[in-house]
Coordinates of C-alpha atoms and ligand atoms in Angstrom, one line a residue:
M1 CA 11.0 -12.8 -64.0
R2 CA 9.7 -13.7 -60.7
H3 CA 12.6 -11.8 -59.4
M4 CA 12.3 -11.9 -55.6
R5 CA 11.3 -15.0 -53.8
G6 CA 11.1 -14.6 -50.1
F7 CA 14.5 -14.2 -48.7
E8 CA 16.5 -15.4 -51.7
M9 CA 18.3 -12.1 -52.2
M10 CA 20.1 -12.5 -48.9
K11 CA 23.8 -12.7 -49.0
K12 CA 24.5 -16.4 -49.0
Q13 CA 25.0 -18.2 -45.8
R14 CA 27.0 -21.3 -46.5
L15 CA 27.2 -23.0 -43.2
F16 CA 25.6 -26.2 -44.5
Y17 CA 26.6 -25.9 -48.1
G18 CA 30.2 -24.6 -48.0
A19 CA 31.7 -27.9 -49.2
M20 CA 29.2 -28.2 -52.0
I21 CA 29.8 -24.7 -53.3
L22 CA 33.5 -25.2 -53.0
M23 CA 33.2 -28.3 -55.1
A24 CA 31.0 -26.5 -57.6
G25 CA 33.5 -23.7 -57.8
L26 CA 36.3 -26.1 -58.5
L27 CA 34.4 -27.7 -61.3
A28 CA 33.5 -24.4 -62.8
G29 CA 37.0 -23.2 -62.6
C30 CA 37.7 -19.8 -61.0
A31 CA 36.0 -16.9 -62.7
G32 CA 39.3 -15.2 -63.4
A33 CA 40.4 -18.0 -65.7
S34 CA 37.4 -17.9 -68.0
S35 CA 39.1 -19.9 -70.7
E36 CA 39.1 -22.9 -68.3
Q37 CA 35.5 -22.5 -67.2
N38 CA 34.1 -24.5 -70.0
N39 CA 37.2 -26.0 -71.7
V40 CA 37.1 -23.2 -74.2
D41 CA 40.4 -22.7 -76.0
L42 CA 40.1 -19.1 -77.0
S43 CA 42.5 -19.5 -79.9
T44 CA 40.2 -22.1 -81.7
A45 CA 36.9 -20.9 -80.3
A46 CA 35.2 -21.3 -83.7
A47 CA 35.0 -25.0 -82.8
P48 CA 32.0 -25.6 -80.6
D49 CA 32.5 -27.2 -77.2
V50 CA 28.9 -28.2 -77.2
E51 CA 26.8 -30.6 -79.3
V52 CA 23.4 -29.5 -80.4
E53 CA 21.0 -31.3 -82.8
A54 CA 19.4 -28.9 -85.2
L55 CA 15.7 -28.3 -84.4
S56 CA 13.7 -28.6 -87.6
G57 CA 10.7 -26.5 -88.5
I58 CA 11.7 -23.2 -87.0
P59 CA 10.2 -20.4 -89.1
E60 CA 12.7 -17.8 -90.5
D61 CA 10.9 -15.1 -88.5
F62 CA 10.6 -17.0 -85.3
M63 CA 11.6 -14.6 -82.5
T64 CA 14.8 -15.7 -80.9
G65 CA 15.2 -13.0 -78.3
A66 CA 17.4 -11.8 -75.5
D67 CA 16.4 -9.4 -72.7
L68 CA 19.3 -7.1 -72.3
S69 CA 17.7 -4.5 -70.1
S70 CA 20.7 -4.2 -67.7
Y71 CA 23.3 -3.7 -70.5
I72 CA 23.6 0.1 -70.4
A73 CA 24.0 0.1 -66.6
E74 CA 26.5 -2.7 -66.9
K75 CA 28.6 -0.8 -69.3
E76 CA 28.4 2.4 -67.2
S77 CA 29.7 0.2 -64.3
G78 CA 32.8 -0.7 -66.2
V79 CA 31.8 -4.2 -67.2
T80 CA 33.7 -5.4 -70.3
Y81 CA 32.4 -8.0 -72.7
Y82 CA 34.7 -10.0 -75.0
D83 CA 34.4 -12.0 -78.2
F84 CA 35.6 -15.6 -78.6
E85 CA 39.1 -14.4 -79.5
G86 CA 39.4 -12.5 -76.2
N87 CA 39.0 -9.0 -77.8
A88 CA 37.2 -6.4 -75.7
L89 CA 34.0 -5.4 -77.5
D90 CA 32.5 -2.0 -78.0
D91 CA 28.7 -1.6 -78.1
A92 CA 28.5 -2.4 -81.8
G93 CA 30.8 -5.4 -81.4
F94 CA 28.7 -6.7 -78.5
F95 CA 25.5 -6.5 -80.4
K96 CA 27.1 -8.1 -83.4
L97 CA 28.3 -11.0 -81.3
L98 CA 24.7 -11.6 -80.2
A99 CA 23.3 -11.2 -83.7
D100 CA 25.9 -13.6 -85.0
G101 CA 24.7 -16.0 -82.3
G102 CA 21.2 -15.9 -83.6
V103 CA 19.5 -13.2 -81.5
N104 CA 17.0 -11.3 -83.6
Y105 CA 15.0 -9.5 -81.0
V106 CA 16.0 -7.5 -77.9
R107 CA 13.5 -7.3 -75.1
I108 CA 13.8 -4.2 -72.9
R109 CA 11.8 -3.4 -69.8
L110 CA 10.5 0.2 -69.2
W111 CA 9.8 1.7 -65.8
N112 CA 8.0 5.0 -65.5
D113 CA 10.2 6.7 -62.9
P114 CA 12.8 4.4 -61.3
T115 CA 14.3 7.0 -59.0
D116 CA 13.6 8.4 -55.5
D117 CA 12.7 11.9 -54.7
K118 CA 16.3 12.9 -54.7
G119 CA 17.0 11.4 -58.0
H120 CA 18.8 8.3 -56.8
T121 CA 18.3 5.3 -59.1
Y122 CA 16.4 2.3 -57.9
G123 CA 18.8 0.1 -59.9
G124 CA 17.9 -3.0 -61.9
G125 CA 19.5 -1.3 -64.9
H126 CA 17.8 2.0 -64.3
C127 CA 15.4 1.3 -67.2
D128 CA 13.7 4.6 -67.7
L129 CA 12.8 5.9 -71.1
D130 CA 16.3 7.4 -71.8
T131 CA 18.0 4.1 -71.0
V132 CA 15.5 2.2 -73.1
T133 CA 16.0 4.6 -76.0
E134 CA 19.8 4.2 -75.8
L135 CA 19.6 0.4 -75.7
G136 CA 16.9 0.2 -78.3
K137 CA 19.1 2.2 -80.7
L138 CA 22.0 -0.2 -80.2
A139 CA 19.7 -3.2 -80.9
T140 CA 18.2 -1.5 -84.0
Q141 CA 21.7 -0.6 -85.4
A142 CA 22.6 -4.3 -85.1
G143 CA 19.5 -5.2 -87.2
M144 CA 17.5 -6.6 -84.3
K145 CA 13.9 -5.7 -83.5
V146 CA 12.8 -4.5 -80.0
L147 CA 10.2 -6.0 -77.7
L148 CA 9.3 -3.1 -75.4
D149 CA 8.2 -4.4 -72.0
F150 CA 6.0 -1.9 -70.1
H151 CA 5.9 -2.8 -66.4
Y152 CA 3.6 0.1 -65.7
S153 CA 5.4 0.5 -62.4
D154 CA 8.4 2.5 -61.2
F155 CA 10.2 -0.8 -60.5
W156 CA 9.9 -4.6 -60.8
A157 CA 6.5 -5.9 -61.6
D158 CA 6.0 -9.7 -61.2
P159 CA 3.5 -12.1 -59.6
G160 CA 4.6 -10.8 -56.2
K161 CA 4.3 -7.1 -56.9
Q162 CA 2.3 -4.9 -59.3
K163 CA 2.7 -1.4 -57.8
A164 CA 1.4 1.6 -59.7
P165 CA 3.9 4.3 -60.5
K166 CA 4.3 6.9 -57.8
A167 CA 2.7 9.5 -60.1
W168 CA -0.4 7.4 -60.6
D169 CA -0.8 6.4 -57.0
G170 CA -4.2 7.2 -55.6
M171 CA -5.6 8.2 -59.0
A172 CA -9.3 7.4 -59.8
H173 CA -9.3 4.4 -62.1
E174 CA -10.4 6.3 -65.2
D175 CA -7.6 8.8 -64.6
M176 CA -5.1 6.0 -64.2
A177 CA -6.3 4.4 -67.5
Q178 CA -5.8 7.8 -69.2
A179 CA -2.3 8.2 -67.6
L180 CA -1.4 4.7 -68.8
Y181 CA -2.6 5.4 -72.3
D182 CA -0.6 8.7 -72.4
F183 CA 2.5 7.1 -71.1
T184 CA 2.3 4.2 -73.5
K185 CA 1.7 6.5 -76.5
E186 CA 4.3 9.1 -75.6
S187 CA 7.0 6.5 -74.8
L188 CA 6.3 4.5 -78.0
Q189 CA 6.2 7.7 -80.1
H190 CA 9.5 8.8 -78.6
L191 CA 11.2 5.5 -79.3
L192 CA 10.0 5.4 -82.9
A193 CA 11.0 9.0 -83.5
E194 CA 14.5 8.1 -82.2
G195 CA 14.6 5.3 -84.8
V196 CA 14.1 2.3 -82.5
D197 CA 12.6 -0.6 -84.4
V198 CA 9.9 -1.7 -82.0
G199 CA 8.3 -4.8 -83.3
M200 CA 6.3 -5.8 -80.3
V201 CA 5.0 -4.1 -77.2
Q202 CA 4.2 -5.9 -74.0
I203 CA 1.4 -4.2 -72.0
G204 CA 2.3 -5.2 -68.4
N205 CA 4.8 -7.7 -67.1
E206 CA 3.9 -11.0 -65.5
I207 CA 0.4 -9.8 -64.7
T208 CA -0.8 -13.1 -63.3
N209 CA -1.8 -11.6 -60.0
G210 CA -2.6 -8.0 -60.9
L211 CA -1.5 -4.8 -62.7
C212 CA -0.9 -1.3 -61.4
G213 CA -2.0 -2.1 -57.9
T214 CA -5.3 -3.8 -58.8
S215 CA -6.2 -7.5 -59.2
Y216 CA -9.8 -6.9 -60.3
H217 CA -10.2 -8.2 -63.8
H218 CA -12.5 -5.5 -64.9
L219 CA -10.1 -2.9 -63.8
M220 CA -7.0 -4.7 -65.1
T221 CA -8.6 -5.1 -68.5
E222 CA -9.6 -1.5 -68.6
L223 CA -5.9 -0.6 -68.1
L224 CA -4.8 -3.2 -70.6
S225 CA -7.2 -1.8 -73.2
A226 CA -5.9 1.7 -72.6
G227 CA -2.4 0.5 -73.3
S228 CA -3.4 -1.5 -76.3
K229 CA -5.4 1.4 -77.8
A230 CA -2.3 3.6 -77.5
V231 CA -0.1 1.0 -79.3
R232 CA -2.7 0.5 -82.1
E233 CA -3.0 4.3 -82.6
V234 CA 0.8 4.8 -82.8
A235 CA 1.2 1.8 -85.2
A236 CA -1.5 3.3 -87.4
E237 CA 0.1 6.7 -87.4
E238 CA 3.5 5.3 -88.2
E239 CA 2.1 2.8 -90.7
R240 CA 3.9 -0.1 -89.2
E241 CA 3.1 -3.4 -87.7
I242 CA 3.6 -3.6 -83.9
L243 CA 2.3 -6.7 -82.2
I244 CA 0.7 -6.3 -78.8
A245 CA 1.5 -8.9 -76.2
V246 CA 0.1 -9.7 -72.7
H247 CA 2.4 -11.5 -70.4
Y248 CA 1.5 -14.0 -67.7
T249 CA 3.5 -16.5 -65.7
N250 CA 3.1 -19.7 -63.6
P251 CA 1.9 -22.0 -66.4
E252 CA 2.1 -24.8 -63.8
E253 CA -1.0 -23.4 -62.1
E254 CA -2.9 -24.1 -65.3
N255 CA -4.9 -20.9 -65.4
Y256 CA -4.1 -19.6 -68.8
G257 CA -7.5 -20.5 -70.1
E258 CA -9.1 -18.3 -67.4
Y259 CA -6.8 -15.4 -68.1
A260 CA -7.5 -15.5 -71.8
D261 CA -11.2 -15.9 -71.0
Y262 CA -11.4 -12.7 -69.0
L263 CA -9.3 -10.8 -71.6
D264 CA -11.8 -12.0 -74.2
R265 CA -14.9 -11.1 -72.1
Y266 CA -13.7 -7.6 -71.4
G267 CA -12.6 -7.2 -75.0
V268 CA -8.9 -6.6 -74.6
D269 CA -7.3 -6.2 -78.1
Y270 CA -4.1 -8.1 -78.2
D271 CA -2.1 -10.4 -80.6
V272 CA 0.3 -12.4 -78.5
F273 CA -0.2 -14.3 -75.2
A274 CA 3.2 -14.6 -73.7
S275 CA 4.4 -16.7 -70.8
S276 CA 7.5 -16.9 -68.6
Y277 CA 9.0 -20.3 -68.3
Y278 CA 11.7 -21.0 -65.7
P279 CA 12.3 -24.7 -65.6
Y280 CA 13.0 -24.7 -61.9
W281 CA 9.5 -23.6 -61.0
H282 CA 7.1 -23.7 -63.9
G283 CA 6.2 -27.3 -64.4
T284 CA 6.6 -29.5 -67.4
L285 CA 7.1 -28.4 -71.0
E286 CA 4.1 -30.6 -72.0
N287 CA 2.0 -28.5 -69.7
L288 CA 3.4 -25.3 -71.1
T289 CA 2.5 -26.4 -74.6
A290 CA -0.9 -27.4 -73.5
Q291 CA -1.5 -24.1 -71.7
L292 CA -0.3 -22.0 -74.7
A293 CA -2.2 -24.2 -77.2
L294 CA -5.4 -23.7 -75.2
V295 CA -5.1 -19.9 -75.7
A296 CA -4.0 -20.2 -79.3
D297 CA -6.8 -22.6 -80.3
T298 CA -9.6 -21.1 -78.3
Y299 CA -9.0 -17.4 -78.8
G300 CA -6.9 -17.4 -82.0
K301 CA -3.9 -15.7 -80.4
K302 CA -0.2 -16.1 -81.1
V303 CA 1.8 -17.4 -78.2
M304 CA 5.4 -17.3 -77.0
V305 CA 7.8 -17.6 -74.1
A306 CA 8.9 -14.1 -73.2
E307 CA 11.3 -15.1 -70.5
T308 CA 13.4 -18.2 -69.8
S309 CA 16.9 -18.9 -68.6
Y310 CA 19.1 -21.6 -67.2
V311 CA 22.2 -21.8 -65.0
H312 CA 25.7 -22.6 -66.3
T313 CA 27.1 -22.7 -62.7
L314 CA 25.7 -22.6 -59.2
T315 CA 28.5 -20.4 -58.0
D316 CA 27.8 -16.7 -57.3
Y317 CA 30.4 -14.4 -58.6
D318 CA 29.3 -10.9 -57.4
G319 CA 28.5 -11.3 -53.7
A320 CA 24.8 -11.0 -54.2
A321 CA 23.1 -14.3 -53.8
N322 CA 21.6 -15.9 -57.0
T323 CA 18.1 -17.0 -57.4
E324 CA 19.3 -20.4 -58.4
S325 CA 22.2 -21.6 -56.2
A326 CA 23.4 -24.7 -54.4
E327 CA 21.0 -23.9 -51.6
K328 CA 18.1 -24.3 -54.1
G329 CA 18.6 -28.0 -54.5
F330 CA 14.9 -28.3 -54.0
D331 CA 14.3 -26.6 -57.3
T332 CA 14.3 -28.6 -60.5
F333 CA 17.5 -28.9 -62.5
D334 CA 16.5 -30.9 -65.5
Y335 CA 19.5 -30.0 -67.6
D336 CA 23.2 -30.0 -67.2
I337 CA 24.5 -27.1 -65.2
S338 CA 26.7 -25.8 -68.0
A339 CA 26.5 -23.9 -71.2
Q340 CA 25.5 -27.1 -72.8
G341 CA 22.6 -27.3 -70.3
Q342 CA 21.6 -23.7 -71.1
I343 CA 21.4 -24.5 -74.8
D344 CA 19.5 -27.7 -74.2
E345 CA 17.0 -25.9 -72.0
V346 CA 16.3 -23.2 -74.6
R347 CA 16.0 -25.9 -77.3
A348 CA 13.5 -27.7 -75.3
V349 CA 11.5 -24.6 -74.7
M350 CA 11.6 -23.7 -78.4
Q351 CA 10.3 -27.2 -79.1
A352 CA 7.5 -26.7 -76.7
V353 CA 6.5 -23.4 -78.3
L354 CA 6.7 -24.9 -81.8
A355 CA 4.6 -27.8 -80.7
V356 CA 1.7 -25.3 -80.4
G357 CA 1.8 -25.0 -84.2
E358 CA 1.9 -21.9 -86.3
A359 CA 0.7 -19.8 -83.4
G360 CA 4.0 -20.3 -81.6
I361 CA 6.1 -17.3 -82.6
G362 CA 9.1 -17.0 -80.3
V363 CA 11.3 -17.5 -77.3
C364 CA 13.2 -14.8 -75.4
Y365 CA 16.1 -15.5 -73.0
W366 CA 16.2 -13.3 -69.9
E367 CA 19.2 -11.1 -69.1
P368 CA 22.1 -13.2 -70.6
A369 CA 24.5 -10.3 -70.1
W370 CA 23.8 -9.4 -66.5
I371 CA 27.2 -10.4 -65.0
P372 CA 29.2 -9.2 -62.0
V373 CA 30.7 -5.6 -61.9
S374 CA 33.8 -7.2 -60.4
V375 CA 34.3 -10.8 -59.8
Y376 CA 33.8 -11.7 -56.2
D377 CA 35.3 -14.8 -54.5
E378 CA 34.3 -15.1 -50.9
T379 CA 37.4 -17.2 -50.1
S380 CA 39.9 -14.6 -51.4
A381 CA 41.7 -12.2 -49.1
D382 CA 40.2 -9.1 -50.8
A383 CA 36.6 -10.4 -50.8
A384 CA 35.3 -7.7 -48.5
Q385 CA 36.9 -4.9 -50.6
V386 CA 35.5 -6.4 -53.8
F387 CA 32.1 -6.7 -52.3
A388 CA 32.2 -3.1 -51.0
H389 CA 33.3 -1.9 -54.5
N390 CA 30.4 -3.8 -56.1
Q391 CA 28.0 -2.5 -53.6
E392 CA 29.1 1.1 -54.2
I393 CA 28.7 0.7 -58.0
W394 CA 25.3 -1.0 -57.7
E395 CA 24.2 1.9 -55.4
T396 CA 25.4 4.7 -57.6
I397 CA 25.0 3.3 -61.1
G398 CA 22.1 0.9 -60.6
S399 CA 23.6 -2.2 -62.2
G400 CA 22.5 -4.5 -59.4
W401 CA 18.9 -5.7 -59.1
A402 CA 18.0 -2.9 -56.6
T403 CA 19.6 -0.1 -54.7
S404 CA 18.8 0.8 -51.1
Y405 CA 17.0 3.9 -52.5
A406 CA 14.4 1.6 -54.0
G407 CA 13.5 0.5 -50.5
A408 CA 10.9 3.2 -50.0
Y409 CA 9.0 2.0 -53.1
D410 CA 9.7 -1.7 -52.9
K411 CA 9.7 -3.4 -49.5
D412 CA 11.9 -6.3 -50.8
A413 CA 14.6 -3.8 -52.0
A414 CA 14.8 -2.3 -48.5
L415 CA 15.7 -5.8 -47.3
Y416 CA 17.8 -7.3 -50.0
Y417 CA 19.2 -4.6 -52.3
G418 CA 22.3 -5.6 -54.1
G419 CA 23.7 -7.1 -57.2
S420 CA 22.7 -9.6 -59.9
A421 CA 20.7 -12.6 -58.8
V422 CA 21.2 -14.2 -62.2
D423 CA 24.9 -13.8 -63.0
N424 CA 25.1 -17.6 -63.1
E425 CA 22.4 -17.7 -65.9
A426 CA 24.3 -15.4 -68.3
W427 CA 25.8 -16.4 -71.6
F428 CA 29.1 -14.9 -70.4
T429 CA 31.6 -15.9 -67.7
A430 CA 31.7 -13.7 -64.7
D431 CA 34.5 -11.7 -66.3
G432 CA 32.7 -11.1 -69.6
H433 CA 34.0 -13.9 -71.9
P434 CA 31.3 -15.6 -74.0
L435 CA 30.2 -19.1 -73.3
S436 CA 29.1 -21.3 -76.1
S437 CA 25.5 -20.4 -75.1
V438 CA 26.0 -17.0 -76.8
N439 CA 25.4 -19.1 -79.9
T440 CA 22.3 -20.8 -78.4
Y441 CA 19.9 -19.8 -81.2
K442 CA 22.4 -20.3 -84.0
Y443 CA 23.2 -23.8 -82.8
I444 CA 19.6 -24.7 -82.3
R445 CA 18.8 -23.6 -85.9
E446 CA 21.9 -25.1 -87.5
G447 CA 23.1 -27.8 -85.1
A448 CA 26.6 -28.0 -83.6
T449 CA 29.1 -30.8 -83.6
L450 CA 31.8 -31.0 -80.9
G451 CA 35.0 -29.5 -82.1
E452 CA 38.1 -31.6 -82.2
G453 CA 39.5 -32.3 -78.8
Y454 CA 36.2 -31.5 -77.0
S455 CA 34.1 -33.9 -75.1
R456 CA 30.6 -33.2 -73.9
M457 CA 30.8 -30.8 -71.0
E458 CA 31.2 -32.0 -67.5
A459 CA 28.1 -30.8 -65.7
E460 CA 28.1 -29.5 -62.2
P461 CA 26.3 -32.0 -60.0
V462 CA 22.9 -31.1 -58.9
P463 CA 23.1 -30.3 -55.2
E464 CA 21.4 -32.2 -52.5
V465 CA 19.9 -30.1 -49.8
E466 CA 20.4 -31.2 -46.3
E467 CA 17.1 -31.9 -44.7
V468 CA 16.4 -30.3 -41.3
S469 CA 14.4 -32.7 -39.2
S470 CA 12.0 -31.2 -36.7
D471 CA 10.8 -34.6 -35.4
L472 CA 10.6 -34.9 -31.7
P473 CA 12.3 -37.7 -29.8
G474 CA 10.5 -41.0 -30.1
G475 CA 7.3 -41.0 -28.0
A476 CA 7.4 -37.3 -27.2
V477 CA 4.1 -35.5 -27.5
N478 CA 4.1 -31.9 -28.5
L479 CA 2.1 -30.1 -25.8
L480 CA 1.7 -26.8 -27.9
A481 CA -1.4 -26.0 -29.8
N482 CA -0.8 -24.9 -33.4
P483 CA 3.0 -25.4 -33.1
G484 CA 3.7 -24.9 -36.8
F485 CA 1.5 -21.7 -37.1
E486 CA -0.7 -23.4 -39.7
E487 CA -3.7 -21.8 -38.1
E488 CA -4.4 -18.4 -36.6
T489 CA -5.1 -19.9 -33.2
A490 CA -3.4 -20.5 -29.8
W491 CA -0.7 -17.8 -30.1
E492 CA -1.1 -14.2 -29.0
I493 CA 1.0 -11.8 -31.0
H494 CA 1.9 -8.5 -29.3
N495 CA 3.7 -6.1 -31.6
L496 CA 5.0 -3.7 -29.0
T497 CA 6.8 -1.3 -31.4
G498 CA 6.5 -1.6 -35.1
E499 CA 4.3 -4.1 -36.8
A500 CA 6.8 -6.7 -37.7
C501 CA 5.3 -10.0 -36.7
A502 CA 2.5 -12.0 -38.2
I503 CA 1.6 -15.6 -39.1
E504 CA 2.1 -15.7 -42.8
D505 CA 1.5 -18.1 -45.7
D506 CA 5.1 -18.2 -47.1
T507 CA 6.4 -21.6 -48.3
N508 CA 9.8 -19.9 -49.0
N509 CA 10.3 -19.5 -45.3
V510 CA 8.7 -22.4 -43.6
L511 CA 10.4 -25.4 -42.2
N512 CA 7.3 -27.5 -42.7
G513 CA 3.8 -26.8 -43.9
E514 CA 2.8 -23.5 -45.5
Y515 CA 2.7 -21.0 -42.7
C516 CA 5.3 -19.6 -40.3
L517 CA 5.7 -16.9 -37.7
K518 CA 7.4 -14.2 -39.8
F519 CA 8.7 -10.8 -39.1
W520 CA 10.2 -7.8 -40.8
D521 CA 9.7 -4.0 -40.5
N522 CA 11.4 -0.9 -41.8
V523 CA 11.5 0.6 -38.3
D524 CA 13.1 -0.7 -35.1
F525 CA 10.7 -3.2 -33.6
T526 CA 9.9 -5.4 -30.6
F527 CA 7.3 -8.1 -30.4
I528 CA 6.3 -10.9 -28.0
V529 CA 4.3 -14.0 -29.0
T530 CA 2.8 -16.1 -26.3
Q531 CA 0.9 -19.3 -25.6
T532 CA -0.1 -20.4 -22.1
V533 CA -0.2 -24.0 -21.1
T534 CA -0.8 -25.9 -17.9
L535 CA 1.8 -28.4 -16.9
D536 CA 2.3 -31.1 -14.3
A537 CA 5.6 -31.4 -12.4
G538 CA 8.5 -32.6 -14.5
T539 CA 11.3 -31.6 -16.9
Y540 CA 10.2 -30.0 -20.1
H541 CA 11.9 -29.1 -23.4
Y542 CA 10.7 -25.9 -25.1
G543 CA 12.3 -25.2 -28.5
G544 CA 11.8 -24.4 -32.1
W545 CA 13.4 -23.4 -35.4
F546 CA 14.5 -20.0 -36.5
E547 CA 16.0 -18.5 -39.7
G548 CA 16.6 -14.9 -40.3
G549 CA 19.0 -12.1 -41.3
D550 CA 19.9 -8.4 -41.1
C551 CA 19.4 -8.3 -37.4
G552 CA 22.8 -7.0 -36.5
D553 CA 24.6 -7.3 -33.2
S554 CA 22.1 -5.4 -31.2
A555 CA 19.2 -7.7 -31.8
R556 CA 17.8 -10.0 -29.1
L557 CA 16.0 -13.1 -30.4
A558 CA 14.9 -15.7 -27.9
L559 CA 12.5 -18.3 -26.9
F560 CA 11.3 -17.9 -23.3
A561 CA 9.2 -19.6 -20.7
T562 CA 7.9 -18.2 -17.4
T563 CA 5.5 -19.0 -14.6
G564 CA 5.2 -15.3 -13.9
E565 CA 4.0 -12.2 -15.7
V566 CA 5.3 -11.6 -19.2
T567 CA 7.0 -8.3 -19.4
D568 CA 8.9 -6.5 -22.2
N569 CA 12.1 -7.2 -20.3
I570 CA 12.8 -10.7 -21.5
D571 CA 15.4 -11.3 -18.8
E572 CA 12.6 -11.3 -16.2
A573 CA 11.5 -14.6 -17.7
E574 CA 12.7 -17.6 -15.7
Y575 CA 13.9 -19.4 -18.8
T576 CA 15.3 -18.1 -22.1
A577 CA 17.1 -19.7 -25.1
D578 CA 18.7 -17.2 -27.4
T579 CA 19.0 -17.6 -31.2
T580 CA 20.8 -15.7 -34.0
A581 CA 20.0 -14.8 -37.5
Q582 CA 22.3 -16.9 -39.7
G583 CA 20.6 -16.4 -43.1
W584 CA 17.9 -17.6 -45.3
R585 CA 17.1 -21.3 -44.8
T586 CA 19.8 -21.7 -42.3
W587 CA 17.8 -22.9 -39.4
D588 CA 18.9 -22.6 -35.8
N589 CA 17.3 -24.7 -33.1
P590 CA 17.1 -22.8 -29.8
E591 CA 15.8 -24.9 -26.9
L592 CA 15.4 -24.4 -23.2
L593 CA 14.9 -26.9 -20.4
M594 CA 12.6 -26.1 -17.5
E595 CA 11.8 -27.8 -14.2
I596 CA 8.2 -27.6 -13.1
V597 CA 7.9 -28.6 -9.4
E598 CA 4.1 -28.5 -8.9
D599 CA 1.3 -30.1 -10.8
V600 CA -1.2 -27.8 -12.5
T601 CA 1.3 -25.0 -13.0
E602 CA 0.4 -22.3 -15.6
V603 CA 3.3 -21.6 -17.8
T604 CA 3.6 -19.0 -20.6
V605 CA 6.0 -19.9 -23.4
G606 CA 6.8 -17.6 -26.3
V607 CA 9.0 -15.8 -28.7
F608 CA 10.7 -12.5 -28.0
V609 CA 12.3 -10.4 -30.7
Q610 CA 13.8 -6.9 -30.5
A611 CA 15.6 -6.0 -33.7
P612 CA 16.7 -3.0 -35.7
A613 CA 14.9 -1.8 -38.9
G614 CA 15.4 -4.2 -41.7
G615 CA 15.8 -7.3 -39.5
W616 CA 13.8 -10.3 -40.7
G617 CA 13.2 -13.9 -39.8
A618 CA 10.8 -16.7 -39.4
F619 CA 10.0 -19.1 -36.5
D620 CA 8.5 -22.5 -37.3
D621 CA 7.7 -25.8 -35.7
L622 CA 7.9 -24.8 -32.0
Y623 CA 7.6 -27.7 -29.5
L624 CA 7.1 -28.4 -25.9
Y625 CA 7.5 -31.9 -24.5
K626 CA 7.9 -33.6 -21.2
E627 CA 11.1 -35.6 -20.8
Ligands
CA701 CA1 25.0 -12.9 -57.9

């Protein structure tokens, strides 16, 4: 999964959206009363509360998978899962529930060494080889096959990050290829020796933009070939069939032909070309089919969707903001926000894969069991205690997406460590009761008719996002050059301590355009950004837009203007307008008024920020105009 996107992992700020979330929460029912959440009457749960038209032409051996990588850490954290009758499930019961629901494959990510030098877990399910082995055995015992997902990293690998494991860092390329071969071979041998039924191995995770710290195709393919060779050798030794998959994402960029081409040119030996497909971000299903068909038809490969998921609610129930939330109204919600919508989404994705023809071999749902440790409700009196409890468990057990200990390895984790970003995409309610979507695959194969007394689920409304307008008053002319930071011109950036500030291409954190003035550092920092203009006498407005977080009470964030020298003491400037960090996409609009008495006065306007380690933010669309 493209797990981290900009500042999404921030704890939610709900200044603009509070009413919407409250409404969503009311519709979803409170998490503690799971039986109400989707109208499920637990006593007669055999009757579906969803309607699904059976999808024809699904081969018997079509992979209908679920990525359950966080399951072991969830159980260690005290999470309980239930069956439809409300009985608490043991491990075998949990896996039987999923198997009965049609899951035939369990996908599990493997990180090389997801711990810091003192042995603290990085979190994210602490998916080292021991954890993968334990989980793999549970899946095998339930009659499911395992898709082993090598990230070839110590933590999350996705389009935004492909960091080599610590132990491989700085290795010459041939040595890294050897290390990757050894790790692949030894890990796979270990799992098979432990009786884990590995049916497919993914060499790398979402390698669209690189692998193990490199984005050069000739180096990436050398590493992929080393992994592939190891899998082929183990499969031969063990006399079993193990499919080898490569895994890319962002089908909407329409590059799959190029990726398959370089894999072909460099002779990478693989069987399956897999894609992620998240409907909020990844374009149309017609395009997905076309991209996969191109690879299948041109290079004779099997194809599949290795990750997909969909929301059943927009409410967060663990206190760690979700990737898809009411704030993400600008993402695409093509299906109902309900268990019905979850099933409809997977059905549509399966249809898209099947449309490729025989080469289309499977679909895998991402992390349907990653639910809250304890159910968090920000409006309840004990919200702070519940969050503190969750945070403590995430930090010690590793059942959240990242611990603070991961920060030294993963810059995003230093900023946004915490719980699950996808608890609203699970097949379970926040307190562990199954939604009808646990039966997604069974219903898609067999169809489902609404049980007596049920009507089609009431979907949560798709949120509308409040637009922030940065238009100037009618007739006003912006006197700043490069006001939206779309170029590297006009502004002087002085990082006085730290290296926090830069103009960055980051559409997740812009108000408009593609670039913004962004900052973050893992040490305390101070910076000043300036632009000098010459003004005639008059009254001027200097302002702009700011979003940010984790700056604490000690930070100073301000716009300033001065006709004198700029110093590192912002209070020496004649004009200042302070701002505060109120959260991701919560834009503040600091503005100052200045009186210029003489024509041809040189004025320096700018941004001043002094903040503690971990503080982050973005300025965009600054303006200066004459009244
Ligand atoms: Ca969450």
